mmCIF file of C-alpha atoms in Angstrom:
data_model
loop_
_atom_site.group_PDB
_atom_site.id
_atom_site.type_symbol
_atom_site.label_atom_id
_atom_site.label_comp_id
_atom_site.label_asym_id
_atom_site.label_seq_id
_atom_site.Cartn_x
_atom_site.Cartn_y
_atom_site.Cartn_z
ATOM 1 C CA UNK A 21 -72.176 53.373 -102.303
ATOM 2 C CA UNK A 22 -75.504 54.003 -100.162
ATOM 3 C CA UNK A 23 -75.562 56.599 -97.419
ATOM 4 C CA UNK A 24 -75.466 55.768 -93.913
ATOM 5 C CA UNK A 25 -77.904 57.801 -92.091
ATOM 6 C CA UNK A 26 -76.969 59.973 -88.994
ATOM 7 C CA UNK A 27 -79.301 57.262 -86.981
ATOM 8 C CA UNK A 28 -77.452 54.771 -88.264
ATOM 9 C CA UNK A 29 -74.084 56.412 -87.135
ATOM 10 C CA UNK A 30 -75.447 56.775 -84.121
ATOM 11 C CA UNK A 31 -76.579 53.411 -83.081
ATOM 12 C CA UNK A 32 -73.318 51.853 -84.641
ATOM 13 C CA UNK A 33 -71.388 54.039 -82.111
ATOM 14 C CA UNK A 34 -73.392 53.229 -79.147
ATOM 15 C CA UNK A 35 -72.840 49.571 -80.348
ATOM 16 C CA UNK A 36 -69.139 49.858 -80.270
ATOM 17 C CA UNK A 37 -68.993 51.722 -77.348
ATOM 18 C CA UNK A 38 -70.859 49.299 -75.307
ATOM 19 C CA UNK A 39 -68.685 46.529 -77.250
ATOM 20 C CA UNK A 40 -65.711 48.653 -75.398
ATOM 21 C CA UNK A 41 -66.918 48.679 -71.870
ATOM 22 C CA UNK A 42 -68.177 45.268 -72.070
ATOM 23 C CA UNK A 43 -64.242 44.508 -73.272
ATOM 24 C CA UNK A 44 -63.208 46.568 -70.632
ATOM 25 C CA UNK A 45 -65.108 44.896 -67.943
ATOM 26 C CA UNK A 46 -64.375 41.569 -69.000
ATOM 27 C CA UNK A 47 -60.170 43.083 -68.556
ATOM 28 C CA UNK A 48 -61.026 44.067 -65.244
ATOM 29 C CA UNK A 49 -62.576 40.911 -64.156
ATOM 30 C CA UNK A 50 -59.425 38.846 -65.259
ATOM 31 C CA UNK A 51 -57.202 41.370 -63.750
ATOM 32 C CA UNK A 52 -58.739 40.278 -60.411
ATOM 33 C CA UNK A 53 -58.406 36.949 -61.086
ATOM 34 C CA UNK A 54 -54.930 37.187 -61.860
ATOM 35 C CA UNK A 55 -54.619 39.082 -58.836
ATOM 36 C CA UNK A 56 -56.070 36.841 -56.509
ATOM 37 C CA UNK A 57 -54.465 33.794 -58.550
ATOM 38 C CA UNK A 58 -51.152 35.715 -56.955
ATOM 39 C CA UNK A 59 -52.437 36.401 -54.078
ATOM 40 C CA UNK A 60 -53.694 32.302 -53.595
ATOM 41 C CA UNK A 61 -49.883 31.548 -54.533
ATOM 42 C CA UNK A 62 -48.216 34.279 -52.174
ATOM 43 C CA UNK A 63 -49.617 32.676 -49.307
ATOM 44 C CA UNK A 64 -48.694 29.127 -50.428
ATOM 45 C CA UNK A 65 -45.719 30.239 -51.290
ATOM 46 C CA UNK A 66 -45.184 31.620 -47.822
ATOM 47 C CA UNK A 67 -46.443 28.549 -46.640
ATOM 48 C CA UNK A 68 -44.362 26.581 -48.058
ATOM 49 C CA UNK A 69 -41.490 28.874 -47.573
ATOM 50 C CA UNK A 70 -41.966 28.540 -43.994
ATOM 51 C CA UNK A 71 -42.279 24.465 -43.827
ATOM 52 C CA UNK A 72 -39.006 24.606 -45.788
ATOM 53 C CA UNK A 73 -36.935 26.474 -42.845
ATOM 54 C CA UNK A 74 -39.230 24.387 -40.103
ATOM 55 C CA UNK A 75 -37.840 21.157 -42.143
ATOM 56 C CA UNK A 76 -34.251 22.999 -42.496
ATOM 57 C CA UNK A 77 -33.988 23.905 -38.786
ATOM 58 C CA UNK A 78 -35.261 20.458 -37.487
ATOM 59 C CA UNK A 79 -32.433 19.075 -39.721
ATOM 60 C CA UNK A 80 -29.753 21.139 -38.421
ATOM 61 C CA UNK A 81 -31.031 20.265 -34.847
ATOM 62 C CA UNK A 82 -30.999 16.244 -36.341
ATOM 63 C CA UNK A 83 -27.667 16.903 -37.759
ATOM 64 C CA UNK A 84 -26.358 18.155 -34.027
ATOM 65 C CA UNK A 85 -27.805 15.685 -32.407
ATOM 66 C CA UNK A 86 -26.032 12.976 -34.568
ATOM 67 C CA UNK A 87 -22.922 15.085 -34.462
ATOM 68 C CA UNK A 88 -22.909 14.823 -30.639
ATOM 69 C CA UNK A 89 -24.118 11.528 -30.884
ATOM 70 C CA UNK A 90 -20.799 10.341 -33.331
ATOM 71 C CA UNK A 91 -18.495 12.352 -30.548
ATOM 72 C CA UNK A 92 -20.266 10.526 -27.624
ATOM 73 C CA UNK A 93 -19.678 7.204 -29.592
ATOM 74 C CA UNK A 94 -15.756 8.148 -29.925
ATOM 75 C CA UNK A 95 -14.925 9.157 -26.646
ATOM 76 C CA UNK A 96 -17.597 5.821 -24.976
ATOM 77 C CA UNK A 97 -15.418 3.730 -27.785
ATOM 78 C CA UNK A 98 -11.973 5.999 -26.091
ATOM 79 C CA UNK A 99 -13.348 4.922 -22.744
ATOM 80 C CA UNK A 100 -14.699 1.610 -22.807
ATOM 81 C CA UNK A 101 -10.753 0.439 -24.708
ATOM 82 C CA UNK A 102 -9.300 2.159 -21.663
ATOM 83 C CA UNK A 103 -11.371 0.594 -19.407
ATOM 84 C CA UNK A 104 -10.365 -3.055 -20.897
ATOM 85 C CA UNK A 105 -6.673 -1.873 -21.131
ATOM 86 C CA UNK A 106 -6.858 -1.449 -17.047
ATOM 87 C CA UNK A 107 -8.877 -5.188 -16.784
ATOM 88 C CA UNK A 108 -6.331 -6.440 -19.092
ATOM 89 C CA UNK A 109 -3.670 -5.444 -16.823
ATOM 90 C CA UNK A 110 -5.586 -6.129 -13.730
ATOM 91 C CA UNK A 111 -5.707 -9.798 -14.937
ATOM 92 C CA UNK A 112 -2.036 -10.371 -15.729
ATOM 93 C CA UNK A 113 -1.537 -8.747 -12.077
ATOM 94 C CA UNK A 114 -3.925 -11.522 -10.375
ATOM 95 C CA UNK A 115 -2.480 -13.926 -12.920
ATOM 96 C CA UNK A 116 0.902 -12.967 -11.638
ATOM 97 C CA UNK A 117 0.106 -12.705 -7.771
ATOM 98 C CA UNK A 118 -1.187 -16.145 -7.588
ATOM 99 C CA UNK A 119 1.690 -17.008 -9.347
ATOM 100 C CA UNK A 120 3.615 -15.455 -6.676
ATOM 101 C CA UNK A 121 1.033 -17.044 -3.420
ATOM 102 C CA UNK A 122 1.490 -20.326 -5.162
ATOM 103 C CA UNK A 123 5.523 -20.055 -4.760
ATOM 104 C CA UNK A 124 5.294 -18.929 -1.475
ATOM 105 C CA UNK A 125 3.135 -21.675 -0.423
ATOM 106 C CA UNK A 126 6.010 -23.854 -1.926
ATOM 107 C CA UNK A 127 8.597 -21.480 0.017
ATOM 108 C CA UNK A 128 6.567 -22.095 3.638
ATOM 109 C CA UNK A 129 6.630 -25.989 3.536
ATOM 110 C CA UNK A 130 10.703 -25.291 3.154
ATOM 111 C CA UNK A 131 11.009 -22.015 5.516
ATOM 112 C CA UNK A 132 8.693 -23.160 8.189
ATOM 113 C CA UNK A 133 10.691 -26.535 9.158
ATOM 114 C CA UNK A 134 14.000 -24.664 9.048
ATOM 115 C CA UNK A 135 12.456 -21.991 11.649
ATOM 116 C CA UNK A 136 11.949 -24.888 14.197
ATOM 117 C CA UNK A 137 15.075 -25.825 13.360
ATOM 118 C CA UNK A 138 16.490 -22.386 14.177
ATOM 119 C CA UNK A 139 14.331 -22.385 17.229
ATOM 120 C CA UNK A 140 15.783 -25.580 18.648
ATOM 121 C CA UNK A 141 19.457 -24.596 17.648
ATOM 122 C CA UNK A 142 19.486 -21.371 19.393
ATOM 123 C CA UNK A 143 17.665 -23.178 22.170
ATOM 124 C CA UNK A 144 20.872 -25.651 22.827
ATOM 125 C CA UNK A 145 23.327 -22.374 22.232
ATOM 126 C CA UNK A 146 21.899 -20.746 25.198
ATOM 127 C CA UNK A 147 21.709 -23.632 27.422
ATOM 128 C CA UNK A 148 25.733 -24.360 26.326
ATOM 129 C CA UNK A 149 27.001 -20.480 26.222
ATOM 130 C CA UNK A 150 27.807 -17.975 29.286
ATOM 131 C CA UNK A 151 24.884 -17.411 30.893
ATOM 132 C CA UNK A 152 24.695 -13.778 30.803
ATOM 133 C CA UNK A 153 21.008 -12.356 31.037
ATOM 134 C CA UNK A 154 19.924 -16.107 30.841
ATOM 135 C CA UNK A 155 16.297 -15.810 32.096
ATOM 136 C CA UNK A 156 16.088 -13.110 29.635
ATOM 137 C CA UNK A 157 16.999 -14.885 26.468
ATOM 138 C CA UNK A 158 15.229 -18.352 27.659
ATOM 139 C CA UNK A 159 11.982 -16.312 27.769
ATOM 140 C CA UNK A 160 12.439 -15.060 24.124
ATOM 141 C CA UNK A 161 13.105 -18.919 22.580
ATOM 142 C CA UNK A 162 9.896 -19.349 24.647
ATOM 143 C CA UNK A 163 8.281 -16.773 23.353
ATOM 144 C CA UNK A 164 9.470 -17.848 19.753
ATOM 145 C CA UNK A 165 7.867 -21.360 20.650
ATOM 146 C CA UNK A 166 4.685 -19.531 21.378
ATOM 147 C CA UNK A 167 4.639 -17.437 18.075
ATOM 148 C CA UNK A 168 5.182 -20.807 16.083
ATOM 149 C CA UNK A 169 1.985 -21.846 17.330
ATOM 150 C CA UNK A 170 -0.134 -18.866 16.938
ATOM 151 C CA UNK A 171 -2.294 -18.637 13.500
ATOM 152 C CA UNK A 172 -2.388 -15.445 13.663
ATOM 153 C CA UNK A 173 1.307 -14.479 13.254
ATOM 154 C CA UNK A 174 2.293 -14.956 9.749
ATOM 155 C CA UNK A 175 4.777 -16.744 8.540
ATOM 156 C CA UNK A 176 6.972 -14.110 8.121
ATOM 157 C CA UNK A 177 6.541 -12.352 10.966
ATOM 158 C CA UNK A 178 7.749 -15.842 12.430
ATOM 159 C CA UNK A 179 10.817 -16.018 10.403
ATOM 160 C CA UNK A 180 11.808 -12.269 11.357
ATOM 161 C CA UNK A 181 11.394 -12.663 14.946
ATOM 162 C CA UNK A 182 13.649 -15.875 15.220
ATOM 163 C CA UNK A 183 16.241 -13.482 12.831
ATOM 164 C CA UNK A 184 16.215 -11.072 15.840
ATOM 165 C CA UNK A 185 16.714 -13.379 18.123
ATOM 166 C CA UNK A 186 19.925 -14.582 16.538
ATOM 167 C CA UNK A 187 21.046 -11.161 15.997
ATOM 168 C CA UNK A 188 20.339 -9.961 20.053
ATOM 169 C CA UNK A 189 22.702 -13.147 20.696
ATOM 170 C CA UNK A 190 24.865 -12.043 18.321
ATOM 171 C CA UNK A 191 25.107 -8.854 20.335
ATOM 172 C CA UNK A 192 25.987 -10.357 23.188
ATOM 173 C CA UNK A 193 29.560 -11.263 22.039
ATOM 174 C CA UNK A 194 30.497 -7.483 22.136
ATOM 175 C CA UNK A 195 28.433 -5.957 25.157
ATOM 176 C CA UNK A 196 29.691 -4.465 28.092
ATOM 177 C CA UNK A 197 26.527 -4.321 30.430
ATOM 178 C CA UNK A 198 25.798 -4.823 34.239
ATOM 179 C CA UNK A 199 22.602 -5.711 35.744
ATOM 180 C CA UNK A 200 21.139 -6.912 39.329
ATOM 181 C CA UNK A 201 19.916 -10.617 38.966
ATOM 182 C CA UNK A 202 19.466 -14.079 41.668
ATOM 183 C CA UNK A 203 22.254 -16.412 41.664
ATOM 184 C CA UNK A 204 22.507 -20.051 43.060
ATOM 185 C CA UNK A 205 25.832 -20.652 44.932
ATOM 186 C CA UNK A 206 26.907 -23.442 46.526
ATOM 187 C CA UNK A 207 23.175 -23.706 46.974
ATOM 188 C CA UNK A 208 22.319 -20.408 48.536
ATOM 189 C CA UNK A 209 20.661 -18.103 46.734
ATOM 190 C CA UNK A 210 21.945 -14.500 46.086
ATOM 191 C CA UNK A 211 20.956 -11.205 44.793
ATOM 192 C CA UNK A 212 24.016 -10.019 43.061
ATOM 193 C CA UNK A 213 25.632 -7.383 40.653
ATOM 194 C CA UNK A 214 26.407 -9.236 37.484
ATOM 195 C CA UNK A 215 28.779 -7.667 34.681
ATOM 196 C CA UNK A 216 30.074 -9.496 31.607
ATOM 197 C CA UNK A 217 32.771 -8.322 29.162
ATOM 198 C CA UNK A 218 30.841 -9.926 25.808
ATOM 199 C CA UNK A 219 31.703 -13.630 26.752
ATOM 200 C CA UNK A 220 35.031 -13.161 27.690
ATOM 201 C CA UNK A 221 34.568 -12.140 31.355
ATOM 202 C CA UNK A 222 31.443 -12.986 33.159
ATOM 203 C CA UNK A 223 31.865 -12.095 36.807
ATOM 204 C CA UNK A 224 29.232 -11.429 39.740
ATOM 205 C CA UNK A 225 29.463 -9.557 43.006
ATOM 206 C CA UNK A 226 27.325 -9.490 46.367
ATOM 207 C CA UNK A 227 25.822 -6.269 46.884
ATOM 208 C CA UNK A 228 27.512 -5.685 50.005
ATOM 209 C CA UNK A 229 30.784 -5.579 47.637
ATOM 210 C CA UNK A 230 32.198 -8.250 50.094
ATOM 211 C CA UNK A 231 32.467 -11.624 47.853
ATOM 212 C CA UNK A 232 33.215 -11.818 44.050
ATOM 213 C CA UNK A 233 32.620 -14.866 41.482
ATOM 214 C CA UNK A 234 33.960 -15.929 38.004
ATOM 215 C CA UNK A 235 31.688 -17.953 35.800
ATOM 216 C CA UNK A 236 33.234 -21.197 34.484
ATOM 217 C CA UNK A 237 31.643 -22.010 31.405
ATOM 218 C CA UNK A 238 33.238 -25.357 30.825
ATOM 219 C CA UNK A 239 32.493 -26.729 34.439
ATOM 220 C CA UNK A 240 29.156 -24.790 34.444
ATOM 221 C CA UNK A 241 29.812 -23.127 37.534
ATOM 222 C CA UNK A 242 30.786 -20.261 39.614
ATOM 223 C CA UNK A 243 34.106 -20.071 40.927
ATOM 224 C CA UNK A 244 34.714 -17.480 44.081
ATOM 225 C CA UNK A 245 37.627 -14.895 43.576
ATOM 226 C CA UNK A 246 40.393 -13.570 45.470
ATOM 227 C CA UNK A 247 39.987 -10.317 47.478
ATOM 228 C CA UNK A 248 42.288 -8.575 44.905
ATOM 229 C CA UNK A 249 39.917 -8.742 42.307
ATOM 230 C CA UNK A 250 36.976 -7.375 44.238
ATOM 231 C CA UNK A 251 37.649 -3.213 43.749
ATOM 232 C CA UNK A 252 38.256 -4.373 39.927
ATOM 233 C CA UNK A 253 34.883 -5.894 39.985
ATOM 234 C CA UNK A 254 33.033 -3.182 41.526
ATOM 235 C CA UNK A 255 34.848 -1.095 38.810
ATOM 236 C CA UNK A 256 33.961 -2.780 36.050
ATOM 237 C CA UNK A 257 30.159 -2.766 37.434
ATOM 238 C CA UNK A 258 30.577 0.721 37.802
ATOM 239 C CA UNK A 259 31.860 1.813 34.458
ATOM 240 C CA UNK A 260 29.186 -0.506 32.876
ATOM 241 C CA UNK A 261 26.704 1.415 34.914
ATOM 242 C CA UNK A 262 28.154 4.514 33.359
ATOM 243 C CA UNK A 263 28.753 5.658 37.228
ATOM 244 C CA UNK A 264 32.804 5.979 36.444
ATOM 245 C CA UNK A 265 34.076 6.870 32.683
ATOM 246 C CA UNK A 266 35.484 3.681 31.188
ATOM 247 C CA UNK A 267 39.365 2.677 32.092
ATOM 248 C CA UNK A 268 41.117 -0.003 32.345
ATOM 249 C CA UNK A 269 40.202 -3.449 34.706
ATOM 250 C CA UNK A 270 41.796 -6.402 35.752
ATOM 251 C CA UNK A 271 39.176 -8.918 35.444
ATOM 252 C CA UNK A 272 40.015 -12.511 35.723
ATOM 253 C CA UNK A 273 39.437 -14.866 32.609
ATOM 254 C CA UNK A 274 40.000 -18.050 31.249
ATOM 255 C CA UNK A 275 42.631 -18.787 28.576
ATOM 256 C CA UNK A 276 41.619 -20.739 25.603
ATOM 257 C CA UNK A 277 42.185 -24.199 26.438
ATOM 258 C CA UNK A 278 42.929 -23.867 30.029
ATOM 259 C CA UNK A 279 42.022 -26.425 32.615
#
């Protein structure tokens, strides 16, 4: 085997140490590649990172939205089946109310002849009964007349004023009341005290207390009285007046029958 000079040594040393820090450099350069290589996918990474929450939040804010959106839909759909519920029922009600105008149309064309009916009965009942209060109660048929003819009085208005009218002359048959009227006797006219026990007495008296009268409902006249019935008279106008407490009185009347 030949000898390697020292020279030789040396230069093959040199060689292999340059051969090092040329290897060495080379490292370091890929090293920084490497690095920035990271670095480059760090950021895109980040970037990335940070679309991925922007697209996650903006879905949870979609999601929300379509949550609140489903609820609105529920309680509109709660509503709006409500809502037709009440127009259902609002219909039948019409439905039924003209139902209910049409049979009182029907119940007019029956009640409104049998008020003028009613109107002309009581009408002859006054005319033929005692005629206690009579300018009175020929003024109400009038006025019930009137209120037959007026449009706008409805119908059953009408039909409950002629039903007080028949009950007022229903009343008379148990009142006990005095009052100051005009009388025609024997063709003079009088102011005198009237009183009438329902229609069993009906008896009248001057206001100087002097002359007393019984009412004769089958002759349809007055009929003078006897002195002894004139205190009685003034008694029962009295009492009827409330000016004495109620007692007994002998007032004439007519039997049942009697001529």
């Amino acid at each position: 085997m030949s000898k390697v000079s020292k020279k030789s040594l040396i230069a093959t040393a040199m060689v292999g140490a340059l051969a090092l820090t040329g290897s060495n450099i080379a490292a370091a350069d890929a090293l920084t590649d490497l690095q920035k290589a990271e670095a480059t996918i760090f950021k895109q990474s980040a970037k990335s990172q940070a679309k991925i929450n922007t697209i996650y939040e903006q879905t949870q804010e979609l999601l929300a939205e379509y949550r609140n959106t489903v609820d609105e839909a529920d309680v509109l759909r709660g509503y709006n089946d409500h809502v037709q519920r009440m127009v259902d029922d609002q219909k039948a009600n019409i439905a039924s109310l003209q139902k209910q105008i049409d049979g009182i149309d029907k119940i007019k064309q029956g009640v409104v002849p049998l008020m003028y009916k009613m109107i002309d009965t009581l009408e002859k009942y006054i005319e033929l009964d005692v005629p206690m209060n009579i300018e009175r109660r020929k003024e109400r048929v009038a006025n019930l007349h009137n209120v037959m003819s007026n449009s706008n009085v409805t119908t059953s208005e009408q039909f409950r004023l002629v039903l007080e009218a028949y009950e007022i002359e229903a009343g008379y048959g148990t009142i006990f009341d005095a009052y100051q009227a005009e009388m025609d006797f024997g063709g003079t006219t009088l102011t005198a005290d009237f009183v009438h026990m329902g229609r069993i007495a009906f008896v009248a008296q001057s206001l100087d207390g002097k002359r007393s009268w019984l009412w004769n409902n089958q002759s349809r006249a007055w009929e003078e009285l006897g002195d002894e019935y004139l205190k009685p008279v003034k008694d029962a106008i009295a009492m009827a007046r409330k000016q004495l407490p109620m007692d007994l009185a002998k007032l004439p009347v007519f039997a049942a029958g009697a001529e």
